């Protein structure tokens, strides 16, 4: 085993050590990334990757299907709808910020040329609130999840299609930063995101099966039994950083927004199916 | 470093004692009793979530709900005649494979040198 | 090839640095030498602890500056400060050292990963 592994690893190290390695275009990355998972899980149908670990865990899936019969996130959708329809103190509505709303999930995350940054849906929501004199919502727990749940539900069936515009090199830079983040080992335990969700997707860590990275972004916010409520994608990022004993970054800070940009782009073509329910 | 060397010597002496029949029974018995208690401590570390948590990734005899990320830990003695190689894998697995999932227990001070010796003593019994 | 060699050398250096406990370069060791006027019961003096905490904070900041801070460093520093206040100097010193060492390791990890981390290592 070791003897067989070593030459391969050495070869890999040499191949990837070349400075060219990072010059792959996002389109090339996307193909490589999606093919990797299709090959790794030949029996999993394409749209199934949107179901996370339940695409590769038949036992957990039964449980999950039972849960989805009476979705635990339903009350949050209802509350979100109320929030969407309620006027701000100035008489305006979310609709004034998002004329195409509420089914706008597939528009995010997106590169905002004027701001020179990746704008995610939660960030856009708070920008809207601030522009209308309302207090911003918290980014990990709480009410923002209800609004996001309503928007996600209304957006079901749209396809992930993140764009990395060619007319602004800073967009590519943000993408590259997010990509680098995903493959960077962190924390005392020295894991990269890819260690768990690429290299070992489908494997068991203790008794948890690790989900493939492909499809990780299709279903937010997600009701987690462990949380007992719905939480945002950046809350999940925080948890995954903490468990490797790395200090997490700020929700909606640059690192996590760039990470979301990369990770969502990698799922381009998958249907949106939020809000989700997970263990 | 010194400690490790002397321990290897002691083990060698123990092996010699066994090879040479009952000639030096006394130190051999003493040594194996010592090794057993270290192995017991090592077993706890290997199965503990907060410590080694080797069971999270490896099938290990006597452990429940093991992970499937690393190879089963079996036949260590036969497969690693050179104990220092085994210790090196635990101390820093990234040396053999830079993108390994196995944490560098020694290099990142997840376990103390003593704890690593105990885990080593334990997996040598597998 | 070169890369392999470089990595070996790096690994070797890291062995030397991290393997041999506290024999590192930082100003702290000098401080300690100067101030190691061990008070009664083999404990350490408060000035040395304060210095160790300051060193830990500096190391933490450096690790954070390259996105390499580990999860518990902040907690260790807070606990060290509390222990210092209570006069438990041994505990405070131990925690401060741990925070510094973990920060140094996190910094090194981040710098090394900046060079080596790449998608093609995982997906050739």
Short mmCIF file of C-alpha atoms in Angstrom, two decimals:
data_model
loop_
_atom_site.label_atom_id
_atom_site.label_comp_id
_atom_site.label_asym_id
_atom_site.label_seq_id
_atom_site.Cartn_x
_atom_site.Cartn_y
_atom_site.Cartn_z
CA UNK A 1 0.00 0.00 0.00
CA UNK A 2 2.61 2.48 1.10
CA UNK A 3 5.00 1.34 -1.55
CA UNK A 4 2.41 1.77 -4.22
CA UNK A 5 1.36 5.15 -2.92
CA UNK A 6 4.75 6.74 -2.64
CA UNK A 7 5.74 6.90 -6.31
CA UNK A 8 2.31 8.23 -7.19
CA UNK A 9 2.60 10.88 -4.56
CA UNK A 10 6.06 11.83 -5.68
CA UNK A 11 4.87 12.07 -9.24
CA UNK A 12 2.00 14.24 -8.12
CA UNK A 13 4.26 16.50 -6.14
CA UNK A 14 6.48 16.99 -9.15
CA UNK A 15 3.62 17.56 -11.54
CA UNK A 16 1.75 19.99 -9.39
CA UNK A 17 4.83 21.76 -8.16
CA UNK A 18 5.21 23.39 -11.53
CA UNK A 19 4.24 27.04 -11.40
CA UNK A 20 1.84 26.51 -14.30
CA UNK A 21 -0.50 24.53 -12.09
CA UNK A 22 -2.60 27.50 -11.01
CA UNK A 23 -2.94 28.86 -14.52
CA UNK A 24 -5.92 26.61 -15.25
CA UNK A 25 -8.99 28.60 -16.20
CA UNK A 26 -12.16 28.41 -14.10
CA UNK A 27 -13.79 26.51 -16.98
CA UNK A 28 -11.04 23.89 -16.88
CA UNK A 29 -11.26 23.67 -13.10
CA UNK A 30 -14.99 23.18 -13.32
CA UNK A 31 -14.69 20.30 -15.75
CA UNK A 32 -11.96 18.61 -13.71
CA UNK A 33 -13.86 19.07 -10.48
CA UNK A 34 -17.20 17.78 -11.70
CA UNK A 35 -15.64 14.87 -13.59
CA UNK A 36 -13.76 13.86 -10.48
CA UNK A 37 -17.00 13.37 -8.57
CA UNK A 38 -18.85 11.77 -11.46
CA UNK A 39 -16.06 9.23 -11.71
CA UNK A 40 -15.83 8.71 -7.98
CA UNK A 41 -19.57 8.11 -7.71
CA UNK A 42 -20.57 6.58 -11.04
CA UNK A 43 -23.93 5.46 -9.71
CA UNK A 44 -25.00 8.86 -8.45
CA UNK A 45 -27.19 10.74 -10.92
CA UNK A 46 -26.15 14.29 -11.68
CA UNK A 47 -29.01 16.16 -9.93
CA UNK A 48 -28.59 13.89 -6.90
CA UNK A 49 -25.38 15.68 -5.94
CA UNK A 50 -27.62 18.52 -4.75
CA UNK A 51 -28.71 16.22 -1.93
CA UNK A 52 -25.31 16.23 -0.28
CA UNK A 53 -24.35 13.29 1.84
CA UNK A 54 -27.69 11.60 1.14
CA UNK A 55 -26.60 11.02 -2.45
CA UNK A 56 -23.90 8.69 -1.14
CA UNK A 57 -25.32 7.43 2.15
CA UNK A 58 -28.26 5.07 1.56
CA UNK A 59 -28.93 4.52 5.27
CA UNK A 60 -28.91 8.19 6.22
CA UNK A 61 -31.06 8.82 3.19
CA UNK A 62 -34.02 6.84 4.49
CA UNK A 63 -34.06 8.90 7.61
CA UNK A 64 -33.75 12.09 5.62
CA UNK A 65 -36.58 11.21 3.29
CA UNK A 66 -38.80 10.67 6.31
CA UNK A 67 -37.77 14.08 7.66
CA UNK A 68 -38.50 15.76 4.33
CA UNK A 69 -42.11 14.51 4.57
CA UNK A 70 -42.66 17.11 7.27
CA UNK A 71 -39.90 19.59 6.53
CA UNK A 72 -38.55 21.16 9.70
CA UNK A 73 -37.70 24.34 7.76
CA UNK A 74 -41.30 25.04 6.75
CA UNK A 75 -42.16 27.51 9.53
CA UNK A 76 -39.08 29.50 8.59
CA UNK A 77 -40.26 29.81 5.00
CA UNK A 78 -43.55 31.20 6.29
CA UNK A 79 -41.84 33.66 8.57
CA UNK A 80 -39.58 34.69 5.68
CA UNK A 81 -42.57 35.37 3.50
CA UNK A 82 -43.95 37.72 6.13
CA UNK A 83 -40.62 39.50 6.34
CA UNK A 84 -40.49 39.84 2.58
CA UNK A 85 -43.92 41.42 2.44
CA UNK A 86 -43.64 43.69 5.43
CA UNK A 87 -42.75 47.31 4.69
CA UNK A 88 -39.64 48.91 6.17
CA UNK A 89 -40.14 51.93 8.43
CA UNK A 90 -39.67 54.13 5.37
CA UNK A 91 -42.53 52.37 3.59
CA UNK A 92 -40.32 50.55 1.09
CA UNK A 93 -40.01 46.78 0.67
CA UNK A 94 -37.38 44.21 -0.18
CA UNK A 95 -39.00 44.14 -3.57
CA UNK A 96 -37.76 47.67 -4.16
CA UNK A 97 -34.19 46.40 -3.80
CA UNK A 98 -34.85 43.15 -5.65
CA UNK A 99 -37.38 43.82 -8.39
CA UNK A 100 -37.10 40.22 -9.65
CA UNK A 101 -37.64 38.86 -6.16
CA UNK A 102 -38.28 36.75 -4.31
CA UNK A 103 -36.91 34.02 -6.64
CA UNK A 104 -33.41 35.46 -6.85
CA UNK A 105 -31.17 32.82 -5.26
CA UNK A 106 -29.51 31.84 -8.55
CA UNK A 107 -28.24 35.38 -9.02
CA UNK A 108 -25.84 34.97 -6.11
CA UNK A 109 -23.02 34.95 -5.32
CA UNK A 110 -22.00 37.38 -8.01
CA UNK A 111 -19.12 39.67 -8.81
CA UNK A 112 -19.97 43.31 -8.20
CA UNK A 113 -17.70 45.37 -10.38
CA UNK A 114 -18.58 48.69 -8.82
CA UNK A 115 -17.89 47.46 -5.31
CA UNK A 116 -14.96 45.32 -6.45
CA UNK A 117 -16.11 42.38 -4.37
CA UNK A 118 -18.15 39.20 -4.33
CA UNK A 119 -21.69 39.94 -3.22
CA UNK A 120 -23.62 37.08 -1.65
CA UNK A 121 -27.34 37.00 -1.08
CA UNK A 122 -27.14 37.62 2.69
CA UNK A 123 -24.85 40.57 2.05
CA UNK A 124 -27.22 41.97 -0.58
CA UNK A 125 -30.09 41.63 1.89
CA UNK A 126 -28.27 43.63 4.50
CA UNK A 127 -27.18 46.21 1.95
CA UNK A 128 -30.85 46.64 1.14
CA UNK A 129 -31.77 46.98 4.78
CA UNK A 130 -29.07 49.52 5.48
CA UNK A 131 -30.01 51.54 2.40
CA UNK A 132 -33.52 51.71 3.86
CA UNK A 133 -32.48 52.67 7.34
CA UNK A 134 -33.01 49.23 8.87
CA UNK A 135 -30.59 47.45 11.15
CA UNK A 136 -28.57 44.70 9.43
CA UNK A 137 -29.37 41.11 10.36
CA UNK A 138 -26.85 38.69 11.83
CA UNK A 139 -25.13 36.49 9.29
CA UNK A 140 -25.05 33.06 10.91
CA UNK A 141 -28.08 32.53 13.10
CA UNK A 142 -31.45 34.18 13.45
CA UNK A 143 -33.96 35.97 11.27
CA UNK A 144 -31.86 36.25 8.15
CA UNK A 145 -32.35 32.51 7.76
CA UNK A 146 -36.12 32.89 7.50
CA UNK A 147 -35.85 35.42 4.73
CA UNK A 148 -33.25 33.26 2.99
CA UNK A 149 -35.46 30.20 3.41
CA UNK A 150 -38.35 31.96 1.69
CA UNK A 151 -36.13 33.16 -1.15
CA UNK A 152 -34.56 29.71 -1.50
CA UNK A 153 -37.94 28.02 -1.60
CA UNK A 154 -39.19 30.41 -4.25
CA UNK A 155 -36.01 29.81 -6.25
CA UNK A 156 -36.25 26.02 -6.27
CA UNK A 157 -35.56 24.53 -9.67
CA UNK A 158 -33.33 27.37 -10.83
CA UNK A 159 -29.86 26.25 -11.79
CA UNK A 160 -26.60 27.27 -10.24
CA UNK A 161 -24.86 29.52 -12.72
CA UNK A 162 -22.16 31.62 -11.17
CA UNK A 163 -20.36 33.87 -13.61
CA UNK A 164 -16.76 34.94 -13.39
CA UNK A 165 -16.76 37.97 -15.66
CA UNK A 166 -13.80 38.25 -17.96
CA UNK A 167 -13.84 42.03 -18.01
CA UNK A 168 -12.60 42.42 -14.46
CA UNK A 169 -9.42 40.60 -13.43
CA UNK A 170 -10.36 41.11 -9.79
CA UNK A 171 -13.22 38.64 -10.23
CA UNK A 172 -10.80 35.93 -11.28
CA UNK A 173 -8.59 36.90 -8.38
CA UNK A 174 -11.46 36.43 -5.94
CA UNK A 175 -12.20 33.05 -7.50
CA UNK A 176 -8.55 32.01 -7.21
CA UNK A 177 -8.47 33.08 -3.57
CA UNK A 178 -11.53 30.99 -2.80
CA UNK A 179 -10.02 28.05 -4.60
CA UNK A 180 -6.75 28.37 -2.72
CA UNK A 181 -8.68 28.52 0.53
CA UNK A 182 -10.45 25.26 -0.26
CA UNK A 183 -7.23 23.33 -0.75
CA UNK A 184 -5.27 24.91 2.09
CA UNK A 185 -4.56 22.81 5.15
CA UNK A 186 -5.53 24.62 8.31
CA UNK A 187 -5.65 24.29 12.03
CA UNK A 188 -3.84 22.04 14.41
CA UNK A 189 -5.35 18.96 12.76
CA UNK A 190 -4.00 20.12 9.40
CA UNK A 191 -7.03 19.43 7.20
CA UNK A 192 -8.03 21.23 4.06
CA UNK A 193 -11.70 21.35 3.09
CA UNK A 194 -10.66 19.10 0.22
CA UNK A 195 -9.21 16.48 2.57
CA UNK A 196 -12.71 15.71 3.77
CA UNK A 197 -15.01 16.71 0.91
CA UNK A 198 -12.87 15.78 -2.12
CA UNK A 199 -10.22 13.24 -1.18
CA UNK A 200 -12.41 11.39 1.30
CA UNK A 201 -15.92 12.10 0.08
CA UNK A 202 -17.96 8.96 0.68
CA UNK A 203 -15.62 7.74 3.39
CA UNK A 204 -16.57 7.49 7.00
CA UNK A 205 -14.93 9.66 9.62
CA UNK A 206 -15.85 7.82 12.76
CA UNK A 207 -19.53 7.17 11.96
CA UNK A 208 -20.19 10.20 9.73
CA UNK A 209 -20.07 9.80 5.97
CA UNK A 210 -18.37 12.74 4.30
CA UNK A 211 -20.37 14.49 1.58
CA UNK A 212 -18.90 15.39 -1.81
CA UNK A 213 -18.07 19.07 -2.30
CA UNK A 214 -20.10 19.00 -5.49
CA UNK A 215 -23.58 20.18 -4.49
CA UNK A 216 -22.50 21.84 -1.25
CA UNK A 217 -24.05 25.17 -2.12
CA UNK A 218 -27.45 24.29 -3.58
CA UNK A 219 -29.65 24.23 -0.50
CA UNK A 220 -29.04 27.12 1.91
CA UNK A 221 -30.15 27.93 4.47
CA UNK A 222 -30.21 24.45 5.96
CA UNK A 223 -32.09 23.08 8.93
CA UNK A 224 -29.64 21.00 10.92
CA UNK A 225 -30.87 18.67 13.61
CA UNK A 226 -27.68 19.39 15.48
CA UNK A 227 -28.44 23.13 15.41
CA UNK A 228 -32.14 22.59 16.02
CA UNK A 229 -32.77 25.41 13.55
CA UNK A 230 -31.84 26.78 10.15
CA UNK A 231 -28.39 28.24 9.61
CA UNK A 232 -26.47 29.93 6.82
CA UNK A 233 -23.74 28.55 4.61
CA UNK A 234 -21.20 30.70 6.40
CA UNK A 235 -22.29 29.25 9.71
CA UNK A 236 -21.47 25.84 8.26
CA UNK A 237 -18.07 27.12 7.03
CA UNK A 238 -17.40 28.32 10.57
CA UNK A 239 -18.17 24.89 12.00
CA UNK A 240 -16.00 23.10 9.47
CA UNK A 241 -13.08 25.43 10.26
CA UNK A 242 -13.49 24.96 13.98
CA UNK A 243 -13.51 21.20 13.85
CA UNK A 244 -10.02 21.17 12.37
CA UNK A 245 -8.99 23.47 15.23
CA UNK A 246 -8.52 26.51 13.01
CA UNK A 247 -9.83 29.91 13.99
CA UNK A 248 -12.87 30.53 11.82
CA UNK A 249 -13.18 33.66 9.72
CA UNK A 250 -15.90 36.27 9.87
CA UNK A 251 -19.21 35.35 8.28
CA UNK A 252 -19.50 37.45 5.11
CA UNK A 253 -15.87 38.52 5.41
CA UNK A 254 -13.76 38.41 2.29
CA UNK A 255 -12.41 34.89 2.86
CA UNK A 256 -15.78 33.21 3.15
CA UNK A 257 -17.33 35.24 0.34
CA UNK A 258 -14.51 34.27 -2.01
CA UNK A 259 -14.81 30.68 -0.80
CA UNK A 260 -18.52 30.72 -1.55
CA UNK A 261 -17.80 32.18 -4.99
CA UNK A 262 -15.44 29.33 -5.86
CA UNK A 263 -17.50 26.59 -4.27
CA UNK A 264 -20.77 27.67 -5.86
CA UNK A 265 -19.10 28.01 -9.25
CA UNK A 266 -17.95 24.40 -8.90
CA UNK A 267 -21.61 23.36 -8.65
CA UNK A 268 -22.64 25.23 -11.79
CA UNK A 269 -25.46 23.40 -13.53
CA UNK A 270 -26.90 21.79 -10.39
CA UNK A 271 -30.49 22.68 -9.47
CA UNK A 272 -31.16 24.85 -6.43
CA UNK A 273 -33.13 22.93 -3.83
CA UNK A 274 -33.09 25.02 -0.68
CA UNK A 275 -33.88 25.22 2.07
CA UNK A 276 -32.25 21.95 3.02
CA UNK A 277 -32.44 19.54 5.92
CA UNK A 278 -29.38 17.78 7.24
CA UNK A 279 -28.33 15.80 10.26
CA UNK B 1 15.67 11.46 21.21
CA UNK B 2 17.91 9.83 23.80
CA UNK B 3 14.96 8.28 25.49
CA UNK B 4 13.75 6.66 22.31
CA UNK B 5 17.11 5.15 21.56
CA UNK B 6 17.43 3.63 24.96
CA UNK B 7 13.97 2.21 24.69
CA UNK B 8 14.77 0.52 21.40
CA UNK B 9 17.82 -0.95 23.11
CA UNK B 10 15.74 -2.22 25.96
CA UNK B 11 13.35 -3.87 23.53
CA UNK B 12 16.26 -5.41 21.72
CA UNK B 13 17.54 -6.71 25.01
CA UNK B 14 14.13 -8.16 25.70
CA UNK B 15 14.07 -9.86 22.35
CA UNK B 16 17.50 -11.23 22.96
CA UNK B 17 16.37 -12.52 26.31
CA UNK B 18 13.54 -14.39 24.66
CA UNK B 19 15.77 -15.74 21.94
CA UNK B 20 18.32 -16.97 24.42
CA UNK B 21 15.85 -18.94 26.46
CA UNK B 22 15.46 -18.39 30.16
CA UNK B 23 18.89 -16.98 30.66
CA UNK B 24 17.87 -13.44 31.60
CA UNK B 25 14.24 -13.86 32.52
CA UNK B 26 14.23 -11.18 35.16
CA UNK B 27 14.68 -8.04 32.96
CA UNK B 28 12.53 -9.47 30.18
CA UNK B 29 9.53 -9.86 32.46
CA UNK B 30 10.03 -6.44 33.88
CA UNK B 31 10.21 -4.93 30.44
CA UNK B 32 7.06 -6.55 29.08
CA UNK B 33 5.06 -5.45 32.10
CA UNK B 34 6.21 -1.92 31.48
CA UNK B 35 5.34 -2.14 27.79
CA UNK B 36 1.87 -3.35 28.62
CA UNK B 37 0.99 -0.38 30.77
CA UNK B 38 2.25 1.97 28.08
CA UNK B 39 0.14 0.08 25.55
CA UNK B 40 -2.91 0.43 27.77
CA UNK B 41 -2.42 4.16 27.99
CA UNK B 42 -1.86 4.21 24.24
CA UNK B 43 -5.09 2.38 23.61
CA UNK B 44 -7.04 5.01 25.51
CA UNK B 45 -5.40 7.74 23.47
CA UNK B 46 -6.10 5.95 20.19
CA UNK B 47 -9.79 5.65 21.02
CA UNK B 48 -10.29 9.07 22.59
CA UNK B 49 -11.97 11.80 20.58
CA UNK B 50 -9.99 14.55 22.21
CA UNK B 51 -6.62 12.87 21.89
CA UNK B 52 -5.34 10.58 19.16
CA UNK B 53 -8.73 9.58 17.81
CA UNK B 54 -7.02 7.12 15.49
CA UNK B 55 -10.30 5.20 15.44
CA UNK B 56 -11.93 8.08 13.58
CA UNK B 57 -10.02 6.99 10.50
CA UNK B 58 -8.65 3.50 11.12
CA UNK B 59 -10.24 0.15 11.85
CA UNK B 60 -8.58 -0.96 15.07
CA UNK B 61 -9.31 -4.21 16.89
CA UNK B 62 -11.32 -3.50 20.02
CA UNK B 63 -12.66 -0.14 18.80
CA UNK B 64 -16.25 0.65 17.84
CA UNK B 65 -17.57 2.63 14.84
CA UNK B 66 -14.24 3.14 13.14
CA UNK B 67 -13.77 5.39 10.13
CA UNK B 68 -12.69 4.21 6.69
CA UNK B 69 -10.26 6.96 5.79
CA UNK B 70 -6.98 5.21 6.56
CA UNK B 71 -5.98 1.56 6.22
CA UNK B 72 -6.86 -0.85 9.06
CA UNK B 73 -4.13 -0.91 11.66
CA UNK B 74 -3.14 -4.57 11.69
CA UNK B 75 0.06 -6.57 11.67
CA UNK B 76 2.13 -3.58 12.64
CA UNK B 77 5.00 -5.56 14.09
CA UNK B 78 5.41 -7.57 10.89
CA UNK B 79 4.90 -4.67 8.52
CA UNK B 80 7.06 -2.23 10.42
CA UNK B 81 10.10 -4.13 11.65
CA UNK B 82 11.68 -0.71 12.02
CA UNK B 83 9.70 0.86 14.81
CA UNK B 84 11.12 4.30 14.14
CA UNK B 85 9.41 4.32 10.74
CA UNK B 86 6.09 3.70 12.41
CA UNK B 87 6.78 6.43 14.91
CA UNK B 88 7.67 8.81 12.10
CA UNK B 89 4.30 8.13 10.44
CA UNK B 90 2.50 9.11 13.61
CA UNK B 91 4.76 12.06 14.33
CA UNK B 92 4.28 13.60 10.89
CA UNK B 93 2.36 11.71 8.23
CA UNK B 94 2.69 14.61 5.77
CA UNK B 95 6.32 13.69 5.22
CA UNK B 96 5.32 10.58 3.32
CA UNK B 97 2.27 12.20 1.77
CA UNK B 98 1.92 16.00 1.83
CA UNK B 99 -1.85 15.90 1.35
CA UNK B 100 -2.56 13.06 3.72
CA UNK B 101 -5.59 13.41 5.90
CA UNK B 102 -3.69 12.00 8.86
CA UNK B 103 -2.85 14.80 11.31
CA UNK B 104 0.81 15.39 12.17
CA UNK B 105 0.43 14.37 15.80
CA UNK B 106 3.99 15.17 16.83
CA UNK B 107 4.85 18.09 14.60
CA UNK B 108 1.66 19.93 15.55
CA UNK B 109 1.88 18.88 19.18
CA UNK B 110 -1.50 17.21 19.17
CA UNK B 111 0.07 14.51 21.28
CA UNK B 112 3.11 14.80 23.53
CA UNK B 113 6.21 12.76 22.80
CA UNK B 114 5.28 10.49 25.67
CA UNK B 115 1.76 10.00 24.36
CA UNK B 116 3.14 9.14 20.94
CA UNK B 117 5.36 6.50 22.51
CA UNK B 118 2.31 5.10 24.28
CA UNK B 119 0.23 5.00 21.09
CA UNK B 120 3.18 3.38 19.37
CA UNK B 121 3.40 0.75 22.09
CA UNK B 122 -0.30 0.10 21.63
CA UNK B 123 -0.35 -0.25 17.86
CA UNK B 124 2.69 -2.51 17.99
CA UNK B 125 0.41 -4.98 19.73
CA UNK B 126 -2.00 -4.97 16.78
CA UNK C 1 13.52 16.85 -7.85
CA UNK C 2 14.63 20.16 -6.53
CA UNK C 3 11.24 20.50 -4.96
CA UNK C 4 11.63 17.19 -3.20
CA UNK C 5 14.98 18.21 -1.87
CA UNK C 6 13.72 21.53 -0.74
CA UNK C 7 10.86 19.88 1.04
CA UNK C 8 13.12 17.47 2.77
CA UNK C 9 15.30 20.29 3.91
CA UNK C 10 12.27 22.17 5.12
CA UNK C 11 10.96 19.18 6.94
CA UNK C 12 14.33 18.71 8.54
CA UNK C 13 14.46 22.29 9.68
CA UNK C 14 10.97 21.99 11.06
CA UNK C 15 12.02 18.91 12.94
CA UNK C 16 14.80 20.84 14.52
CA UNK C 17 12.66 23.81 15.34
CA UNK C 18 9.60 22.08 16.64
CA UNK C 19 10.98 18.76 17.68
CA UNK C 20 13.25 19.94 20.39
CA UNK C 21 10.84 21.58 22.73
CA UNK C 22 11.65 25.08 23.78
CA UNK C 23 15.15 25.67 22.51
CA UNK C 24 13.89 28.29 20.07
CA UNK C 25 15.14 31.69 19.13
CA UNK C 26 12.52 34.07 20.44
CA UNK C 27 13.27 36.93 22.68
CA UNK C 28 11.43 35.05 25.33
CA UNK C 29 14.21 32.60 25.97
CA UNK C 30 16.65 35.44 26.57
CA UNK C 31 14.13 37.08 28.84
CA UNK C 32 13.75 33.86 30.70
CA UNK C 33 17.48 33.43 31.10
CA UNK C 34 17.82 36.91 32.48
CA UNK C 35 14.86 36.69 34.77
CA UNK C 36 14.80 33.07 35.65
CA UNK C 37 15.29 34.08 39.21
CA UNK C 38 13.05 31.25 40.23
CA UNK C 39 11.11 32.27 43.24
CA UNK C 40 10.12 29.89 45.97
CA UNK C 41 8.77 26.49 45.07
CA UNK C 42 10.34 26.59 41.62
CA UNK C 43 7.72 28.95 40.25
CA UNK C 44 8.38 31.79 37.85
CA UNK C 45 8.29 35.52 38.40
CA UNK C 46 5.40 37.61 37.20
CA UNK C 47 7.48 39.74 34.85
CA UNK C 48 8.56 36.66 32.94
CA UNK C 49 4.94 35.55 32.64
CA UNK C 50 3.89 38.97 31.40
CA UNK C 51 6.62 38.83 28.80
CA UNK C 52 5.55 35.33 27.76
CA UNK C 53 1.97 36.53 27.32
CA UNK C 54 3.15 39.51 25.27
CA UNK C 55 5.21 37.14 23.11
CA UNK C 56 2.18 34.90 22.65
CA UNK C 57 0.06 37.83 21.56
CA UNK C 58 2.66 38.96 19.06
CA UNK C 59 2.90 35.44 17.65
CA UNK C 60 -0.90 35.22 17.49
CA UNK C 61 -1.06 38.45 15.53
CA UNK C 62 1.59 37.25 13.14
CA UNK C 63 -0.26 33.97 12.53
CA UNK C 64 -3.54 35.80 12.01
CA UNK C 65 -1.89 38.12 9.49
CA UNK C 66 -1.39 35.12 7.18
CA UNK C 67 -4.76 33.51 8.04
CA UNK C 68 -2.99 30.83 10.01
CA UNK C 69 -4.34 31.26 13.54
CA UNK C 70 -5.44 28.12 15.34
CA UNK C 71 -8.71 27.81 17.16
CA UNK C 72 -7.68 27.77 20.80
CA UNK C 73 -4.86 30.31 20.87
CA UNK C 74 -7.09 33.17 21.97
CA UNK C 75 -8.58 31.02 24.70
CA UNK C 76 -5.14 30.02 25.99
CA UNK C 77 -4.07 33.64 26.19
CA UNK C 78 -7.21 34.66 28.05
CA UNK C 79 -6.75 31.81 30.48
CA UNK C 80 -3.09 32.71 30.93
CA UNK C 81 -4.06 36.26 31.80
CA UNK C 82 -6.61 35.03 34.30
CA UNK C 83 -4.11 32.67 35.91
CA UNK C 84 -1.58 35.49 36.12
CA UNK C 85 -4.13 37.65 37.90
CA UNK C 86 -4.81 34.88 40.36
CA UNK C 87 -1.08 34.48 40.93
CA UNK C 88 -0.95 30.99 39.43
CA UNK C 89 2.23 31.74 37.55
CA UNK C 90 3.10 28.20 36.52
CA UNK C 91 -0.23 27.70 34.81
CA UNK C 92 -0.06 31.12 33.23
CA UNK C 93 3.40 30.44 31.87
CA UNK C 94 2.42 27.06 30.47
CA UNK C 95 -0.62 28.49 28.70
CA UNK C 96 1.27 31.46 27.31
CA UNK C 97 3.94 29.19 25.93
CA UNK C 98 1.37 26.90 24.39
CA UNK C 99 -0.32 29.87 22.74
CA UNK C 100 2.99 31.09 21.35
CA UNK C 101 4.11 27.69 20.10
CA UNK C 102 0.74 27.03 18.44
CA UNK C 103 0.84 30.44 16.82
CA UNK C 104 4.31 29.80 15.46
CA UNK C 105 3.18 26.45 14.09
CA UNK C 106 0.09 28.03 12.54
CA UNK C 107 2.20 30.73 10.91
CA UNK C 108 4.59 28.16 9.50
CA UNK C 109 1.74 26.01 8.25
CA UNK C 110 0.10 28.96 6.49
CA UNK C 111 3.33 30.06 4.84
CA UNK C 112 4.08 26.55 3.68
CA UNK C 113 0.52 26.10 2.37
CA UNK C 114 0.70 29.38 0.48
CA UNK C 115 3.39 27.78 -1.61
CA UNK C 116 2.13 24.25 -1.87
CA UNK C 117 -1.67 24.17 -1.56
CA UNK C 118 -3.26 23.48 -4.90
CA UNK C 119 -6.30 21.90 -6.44
CA UNK C 120 -4.19 19.69 -8.69
CA UNK C 121 -2.69 17.88 -5.71
CA UNK C 122 -6.18 16.58 -4.95
CA UNK C 123 -7.63 16.44 -8.44
CA UNK C 124 -4.80 15.71 -10.87
#
